[in-house]
Coordinates of N, CA and C in Angstrom, one line a residue:
M1 N 79.1 136.0 -28.0 CA 79.4 134.6 -27.8 C 80.4 134.2 -28.9
S2 N 81.3 133.3 -28.5 CA 82.3 132.9 -29.4 C 81.9 131.6 -30.1
D3 N 82.4 131.4 -31.3 CA 82.1 130.1 -32.1 C 83.2 129.1 -31.9
I4 N 84.1 129.4 -30.9 CA 85.2 128.5 -30.7 C 84.7 127.3 -29.9
I5 N 85.0 126.1 -30.4 CA 84.5 124.9 -29.7 C 85.7 124.4 -28.9
K6 N 85.5 124.3 -27.6 CA 86.5 123.8 -26.7 C 86.6 122.3 -26.7
P7 N 87.8 121.7 -26.7 CA 87.9 120.3 -26.6 C 87.4 119.8 -25.2
P8 N 87.0 118.6 -25.1 CA 86.5 118.1 -23.8 C 87.5 118.3 -22.7
R9 N 87.1 118.6 -21.5 CA 88.0 118.8 -20.4 C 88.5 117.5 -20.0
P10 N 89.9 117.3 -19.9 CA 90.5 116.0 -19.6 C 90.3 115.7 -18.1
S11 N 90.1 114.4 -17.8 CA 90.0 114.0 -16.4 C 91.4 114.0 -15.8
F12 N 91.4 114.1 -14.4 CA 92.6 114.0 -13.7 C 93.3 112.7 -14.0
E13 N 92.6 111.6 -14.1 CA 93.2 110.3 -14.4 C 93.9 110.4 -15.8
R14 N 93.4 111.0 -16.7 CA 94.1 111.2 -18.0 C 95.3 112.0 -17.9
I15 N 95.2 113.1 -17.2 CA 96.4 114.0 -17.0 C 97.5 113.3 -16.3
Y16 N 97.2 112.5 -15.3 CA 98.3 111.9 -14.5 C 98.8 110.7 -15.3
M17 N 98.0 110.0 -16.0 CA 98.5 108.9 -16.8 C 99.4 109.4 -17.9
E18 N 99.0 110.6 -18.5 CA 99.9 111.2 -19.5 C 101.2 111.6 -18.9
L19 N 101.2 112.1 -17.7 CA 102.4 112.5 -17.0 C 103.3 111.3 -16.8
A20 N 102.7 110.2 -16.4 CA 103.4 108.9 -16.2 C 104.1 108.5 -17.5
H21 N 103.4 108.7 -18.6 CA 104.0 108.3 -19.9 C 105.1 109.3 -20.3
A22 N 104.9 110.6 -20.0 CA 106.0 111.6 -20.2 C 107.2 111.2 -19.4
L23 N 107.1 110.8 -18.2 CA 108.2 110.4 -17.3 C 108.9 109.2 -17.8
A24 N 108.1 108.3 -18.4 CA 108.7 107.0 -18.9 C 109.7 107.4 -20.1
A25 N 109.5 108.5 -20.7 CA 110.4 108.9 -21.8 C 111.8 109.2 -21.3
R26 N 111.9 109.4 -20.0 CA 113.2 109.6 -19.3 C 113.9 108.3 -19.0
S27 N 113.2 107.2 -19.1 CA 113.8 105.9 -18.7 C 115.0 105.6 -19.5
T28 N 116.0 105.0 -18.8 CA 117.2 104.6 -19.5 C 117.3 103.1 -19.7
C29 N 116.2 102.4 -19.4 CA 116.1 101.0 -19.6 C 115.9 100.7 -21.1
K30 N 116.7 99.8 -21.7 CA 116.5 99.6 -23.1 C 115.4 98.6 -23.4
R31 N 114.9 97.9 -22.4 CA 113.8 96.9 -22.7 C 112.4 97.5 -22.6
L32 N 112.2 98.3 -21.5 CA 110.8 98.7 -21.2 C 110.9 100.1 -20.5
N33 N 110.2 101.1 -21.0 CA 110.1 102.4 -20.4 C 108.9 102.5 -19.6
V34 N 109.0 102.8 -18.3 CA 107.9 102.8 -17.4 C 108.0 104.1 -16.6
G35 N 106.8 104.7 -16.3 CA 106.7 105.9 -15.5 C 105.6 105.8 -14.4
T36 N 105.8 106.5 -13.3 CA 104.9 106.4 -12.2 C 104.7 107.8 -11.6
V37 N 103.4 108.0 -11.2 CA 103.0 109.3 -10.5 C 102.2 108.9 -9.3
I38 N 102.5 109.4 -8.2 CA 101.8 109.2 -7.0 C 101.1 110.5 -6.6
T39 N 99.8 110.5 -6.4 CA 99.0 111.7 -6.1 C 98.2 111.5 -4.9
S40 N 97.7 112.6 -4.4 CA 96.7 112.6 -3.3 C 95.4 112.1 -4.0
T41 N 94.5 111.5 -3.2 CA 93.2 111.0 -3.7 C 92.3 112.0 -4.3
D42 N 92.5 113.3 -3.9 CA 91.6 114.4 -4.4 C 92.3 115.0 -5.7
Y43 N 93.5 114.4 -6.1 CA 94.2 114.8 -7.2 C 94.8 116.2 -7.2
R44 N 94.8 116.9 -6.0 CA 95.3 118.2 -5.9 C 96.8 118.3 -5.7
K45 N 97.4 117.2 -5.4 CA 98.9 117.2 -5.1 C 99.5 116.0 -5.8
V46 N 100.6 116.3 -6.5 CA 101.5 115.2 -6.9 C 102.5 115.0 -5.8
L47 N 102.5 113.8 -5.3 CA 103.4 113.5 -4.1 C 104.7 113.0 -4.5
A48 N 104.8 112.3 -5.6 CA 106.1 111.8 -6.1 C 106.0 111.3 -7.5
V49 N 107.1 111.2 -8.2 CA 107.2 110.7 -9.5 C 108.4 109.8 -9.6
G50 N 108.4 108.9 -10.6 CA 109.6 108.0 -10.8 C 109.5 107.4 -12.2
Y51 N 110.7 107.0 -12.7 CA 110.8 106.3 -13.9 C 111.9 105.2 -13.7
N52 N 111.9 104.2 -14.6 CA 112.9 103.2 -14.4 C 114.3 103.5 -15.0
G53 N 115.3 103.1 -14.3 CA 116.7 103.4 -14.8 C 117.7 103.0 -13.7
N54 N 118.9 103.2 -14.0 CA 120.0 102.9 -13.0 C 120.0 103.9 -11.9
A55 N 120.7 103.6 -10.8 CA 120.8 104.4 -9.6 C 121.5 105.7 -10.0
T56 N 121.2 106.8 -9.3 CA 121.9 108.1 -9.5 C 123.4 107.9 -9.4
G57 N 124.1 108.5 -10.4 CA 125.5 108.4 -10.4 C 126.1 107.3 -11.1
L58 N 125.3 106.2 -11.4 CA 125.7 105.1 -12.2 C 125.5 105.4 -13.7
P59 N 126.1 104.6 -14.6 CA 125.8 104.9 -16.0 C 124.3 104.8 -16.3
N60 N 123.9 105.7 -17.2 CA 122.5 105.7 -17.7 C 122.3 104.5 -18.7
A61 N 122.4 103.3 -18.2 CA 122.3 102.1 -19.0 C 121.9 100.9 -18.2
C62 N 121.4 99.9 -18.8 CA 121.1 98.7 -18.1 C 122.5 98.0 -17.7
D63 N 122.5 97.3 -16.6 CA 123.7 96.6 -16.2 C 123.9 95.3 -17.0
R64 N 122.7 94.7 -17.4 CA 122.7 93.4 -18.1 C 121.6 93.4 -19.1
D65 N 121.6 92.4 -20.0 CA 120.5 92.3 -21.0 C 119.4 91.4 -20.6
E66 N 119.4 90.8 -19.5 CA 118.4 89.8 -19.0 C 117.1 90.5 -18.6
A67 N 116.0 90.2 -19.3 CA 114.7 90.7 -18.9 C 114.4 90.4 -17.5
G68 N 113.9 91.4 -16.7 CA 113.6 91.2 -15.3 C 114.8 91.3 -14.4
N69 N 116.0 91.3 -15.0 CA 117.2 91.4 -14.2 C 118.3 92.3 -14.9
C70 N 117.8 93.4 -15.4 CA 118.7 94.3 -16.1 C 119.5 95.2 -15.2
G71 N 119.1 95.2 -13.9 CA 119.7 96.1 -13.0 C 119.1 97.4 -12.8
C72 N 118.1 97.8 -13.5 CA 117.5 99.1 -13.4 C 116.5 99.0 -12.2
L73 N 116.4 100.2 -11.5 CA 115.4 100.4 -10.5 C 114.1 100.6 -11.2
H74 N 113.0 100.0 -10.7 CA 111.7 100.2 -11.3 C 111.1 101.5 -11.0
S75 N 110.2 102.0 -11.9 CA 109.7 103.3 -11.7 C 108.9 103.5 -10.4
E76 N 108.2 102.4 -10.1 CA 107.4 102.5 -8.8 C 108.3 102.6 -7.6
E77 N 109.4 101.8 -7.7 CA 110.5 101.9 -6.6 C 111.0 103.3 -6.5
N78 N 111.4 103.9 -7.6 CA 111.9 105.3 -7.5 C 110.8 106.2 -7.0
A79 N 109.6 106.1 -7.4 CA 108.5 106.9 -6.9 C 108.3 106.8 -5.4
V80 N 108.4 105.5 -4.9 CA 108.3 105.2 -3.4 C 109.4 105.9 -2.7
I81 N 110.6 105.8 -3.3 CA 111.8 106.4 -2.6 C 111.6 107.9 -2.6
N82 N 111.0 108.5 -3.6 CA 110.9 110.0 -3.7 C 109.7 110.5 -2.9
C83 N 108.8 109.6 -2.4 CA 107.6 110.0 -1.7 C 107.8 110.2 -0.2
D84 N 107.7 111.4 0.2 CA 107.9 111.7 1.7 C 106.6 112.0 2.4
S85 N 105.5 111.7 1.8 CA 104.2 112.0 2.5 C 104.0 110.9 3.6
P86 N 103.2 111.2 4.6 CA 103.0 110.3 5.7 C 102.3 109.0 5.2
R87 N 102.5 107.9 5.8 CA 101.9 106.6 5.5 C 100.4 106.7 5.5
A88 N 99.9 107.5 6.5 CA 98.4 107.6 6.6 C 97.7 108.4 5.5
M89 N 98.5 109.2 4.8 CA 97.9 110.0 3.7 C 97.4 109.1 2.6
E90 N 96.2 109.2 2.2 CA 95.6 108.4 1.1 C 96.2 108.8 -0.2
K91 N 96.5 107.8 -1.0 CA 97.2 108.0 -2.3 C 96.6 107.2 -3.4
H92 N 96.8 107.8 -4.6 CA 96.5 107.1 -5.9 C 97.8 107.0 -6.6
V93 N 98.0 105.9 -7.4 CA 99.2 105.6 -8.1 C 98.9 105.4 -9.6
F94 N 99.6 106.1 -10.4 CA 99.4 106.0 -11.9 C 100.7 105.4 -12.5
V95 N 100.6 104.2 -13.1 CA 101.8 103.6 -13.7 C 101.5 103.2 -15.1
T96 N 102.4 103.4 -16.0 CA 102.2 103.1 -17.4 C 102.0 101.6 -17.6
H97 N 102.6 100.8 -16.8 CA 102.4 99.3 -16.9 C 102.0 98.7 -15.5
L98 N 101.3 97.6 -15.5 CA 101.0 96.9 -14.3 C 102.3 96.7 -13.5
P99 N 102.3 97.0 -12.2 CA 103.5 96.8 -11.4 C 103.8 95.3 -11.3
C100 N 105.1 95.0 -11.1 CA 105.5 93.6 -10.8 C 105.1 93.3 -9.3
V101 N 105.2 92.1 -8.9 CA 104.9 91.7 -7.5 C 105.7 92.5 -6.5
S102 N 107.0 92.6 -6.8 CA 107.9 93.3 -5.8 C 107.5 94.8 -5.7
C103 N 107.2 95.4 -6.8 CA 106.7 96.8 -6.8 C 105.3 96.9 -6.1
A104 N 104.5 96.0 -6.3 CA 103.2 96.0 -5.6 C 103.4 95.9 -4.1
K105 N 104.3 95.1 -3.7 CA 104.7 95.1 -2.2 C 105.3 96.4 -1.7
R106 N 106.1 97.0 -2.6 CA 106.6 98.3 -2.2 C 105.5 99.4 -2.0
L107 N 104.5 99.3 -3.0 CA 103.4 100.3 -2.9 C 102.6 100.0 -1.6
I108 N 102.4 98.7 -1.3 CA 101.7 98.4 -0.1 C 102.4 99.0 1.2
N109 N 103.7 98.8 1.2 CA 104.5 99.3 2.3 C 104.6 100.8 2.4
L110 N 104.4 101.5 1.3 CA 104.3 102.9 1.3 C 103.2 103.4 2.2
G111 N 102.2 102.7 2.2 CA 101.0 103.0 3.1 C 100.1 104.0 2.4
G112 N 98.8 103.9 2.7 CA 97.8 104.8 2.2 C 97.4 104.7 0.8
V113 N 98.0 103.7 0.0 CA 97.6 103.6 -1.4 C 96.2 102.9 -1.4
K114 N 95.3 103.7 -2.1 CA 93.9 103.2 -2.2 C 93.6 102.6 -3.6
K115 N 94.3 103.2 -4.6 CA 94.0 102.8 -6.0 C 95.2 102.8 -6.8
V116 N 95.4 101.8 -7.7 CA 96.5 101.8 -8.6 C 95.9 101.8 -10.0
F117 N 96.2 102.8 -10.8 CA 95.8 102.8 -12.2 C 97.0 102.4 -13.1
Y118 N 96.8 101.5 -14.1 CA 97.8 101.2 -15.0 C 97.2 101.1 -16.4
Q119 N 98.1 101.3 -17.4 CA 97.5 101.3 -18.8 C 97.9 100.0 -19.5
S120 N 99.1 99.6 -19.5 CA 99.5 98.4 -20.2 C 99.8 97.2 -19.3
N121 N 99.6 96.0 -19.8 CA 99.8 94.8 -19.0 C 101.3 94.6 -18.9
Y122 N 101.7 93.8 -17.9 CA 103.1 93.4 -17.7 C 103.2 92.0 -18.0
R123 N 104.4 91.4 -18.1 CA 104.5 90.0 -18.5 C 103.9 89.0 -17.5
S124 N 103.7 89.5 -16.3 CA 103.0 88.7 -15.2 C 101.9 89.6 -14.6
S125 N 100.8 89.0 -14.3 CA 99.7 89.7 -13.7 C 99.5 89.3 -12.2
D126 N 100.5 88.6 -11.6 CA 100.4 88.1 -10.2 C 100.2 89.3 -9.2
S127 N 100.6 90.5 -9.6 CA 100.5 91.6 -8.6 C 99.0 92.0 -8.4
L128 N 98.2 91.6 -9.4 CA 96.7 91.9 -9.2 C 96.2 91.3 -7.9
D129 N 96.6 90.0 -7.7 CA 96.1 89.3 -6.5 C 96.8 89.9 -5.2
V130 N 98.0 90.3 -5.3 CA 98.8 90.8 -4.2 C 98.1 92.1 -3.7
L131 N 97.9 93.0 -4.7 CA 97.3 94.3 -4.3 C 95.8 94.1 -3.8
A132 N 95.1 93.3 -4.5 CA 93.7 93.1 -4.1 C 93.6 92.5 -2.7
S133 N 94.6 91.6 -2.3 CA 94.5 90.9 -1.0 C 94.6 91.9 0.1
V134 N 95.1 93.1 -0.1 CA 95.2 94.1 1.0 C 94.2 95.3 0.8
G135 N 93.3 95.1 -0.2 CA 92.2 96.0 -0.4 C 92.5 97.2 -1.3
I136 N 93.6 97.1 -2.0 CA 94.0 98.2 -3.0 C 93.2 97.9 -4.3
E137 N 92.5 98.9 -4.7 CA 91.7 98.8 -6.0 C 92.7 99.0 -7.2
I138 N 92.5 98.1 -8.2 CA 93.4 98.2 -9.4 C 92.5 98.5 -10.6
V139 N 92.9 99.5 -11.4 CA 92.1 99.9 -12.5 C 92.9 99.9 -13.7
Q140 N 92.6 99.2 -14.8 CA 93.3 99.3 -16.0 C 92.7 100.5 -16.7
Y141 N 93.5 101.6 -16.9 CA 93.1 102.8 -17.4 C 92.8 102.8 -18.9
R142 N 91.7 103.2 -19.3 CA 91.4 103.4 -20.7 C 90.6 104.7 -20.8
P143 N 91.2 105.6 -21.6 CA 90.5 106.9 -21.7 C 89.1 106.8 -22.2
A144 N 88.2 107.7 -21.6 CA 86.8 107.7 -22.0 C 86.8 108.2 -23.5
A145 N 85.7 107.7 -24.2 CA 85.6 108.1 -25.6 C 85.6 109.6 -25.8
S146 N 85.1 110.3 -24.9 CA 85.1 111.8 -25.0 C 86.5 112.4 -24.8
E147 N 87.4 111.6 -24.3 CA 88.8 112.1 -24.1 C 89.7 111.6 -25.2
E148 N 89.3 110.7 -26.0 CA 90.1 110.2 -27.1 C 90.6 111.4 -28.0
R149 N 91.8 111.3 -28.4 CA 92.4 112.4 -29.3 C 92.0 112.1 -30.7
A150 N 91.7 113.1 -31.4 CA 91.4 112.9 -32.8 C 92.7 112.7 -33.7

């Protein structure tokens, strides 16, 4: 027997939220860095990823300094664009920040979204009502005490 103590096994929720944060580091938005991961509900497949920034081929910078109107595509928007799974396939979405209302509507139109996990609040929480109105569960992710890093 070994005396090595293994750290607690991380949950899939933790792993995918950490991936969303790692993707956010690629963001070129100077105001807020956001990352998104879309998975199957059994967590066996990553269906799409996204982070906020300008469109491919355009300068890696905001078009304007106005909050909410900087010209960057949102991370959820990029993940939806990148997601080619069927609408009927059930999905979970992990976002570093609560989606805005427009991104909530994009996630609804993606189809199959059952649950949205987010870690940080956004300047508006109106999307909570939008997502709930169509039966999408919203969870503010907080790591379990056993998963906290020392």
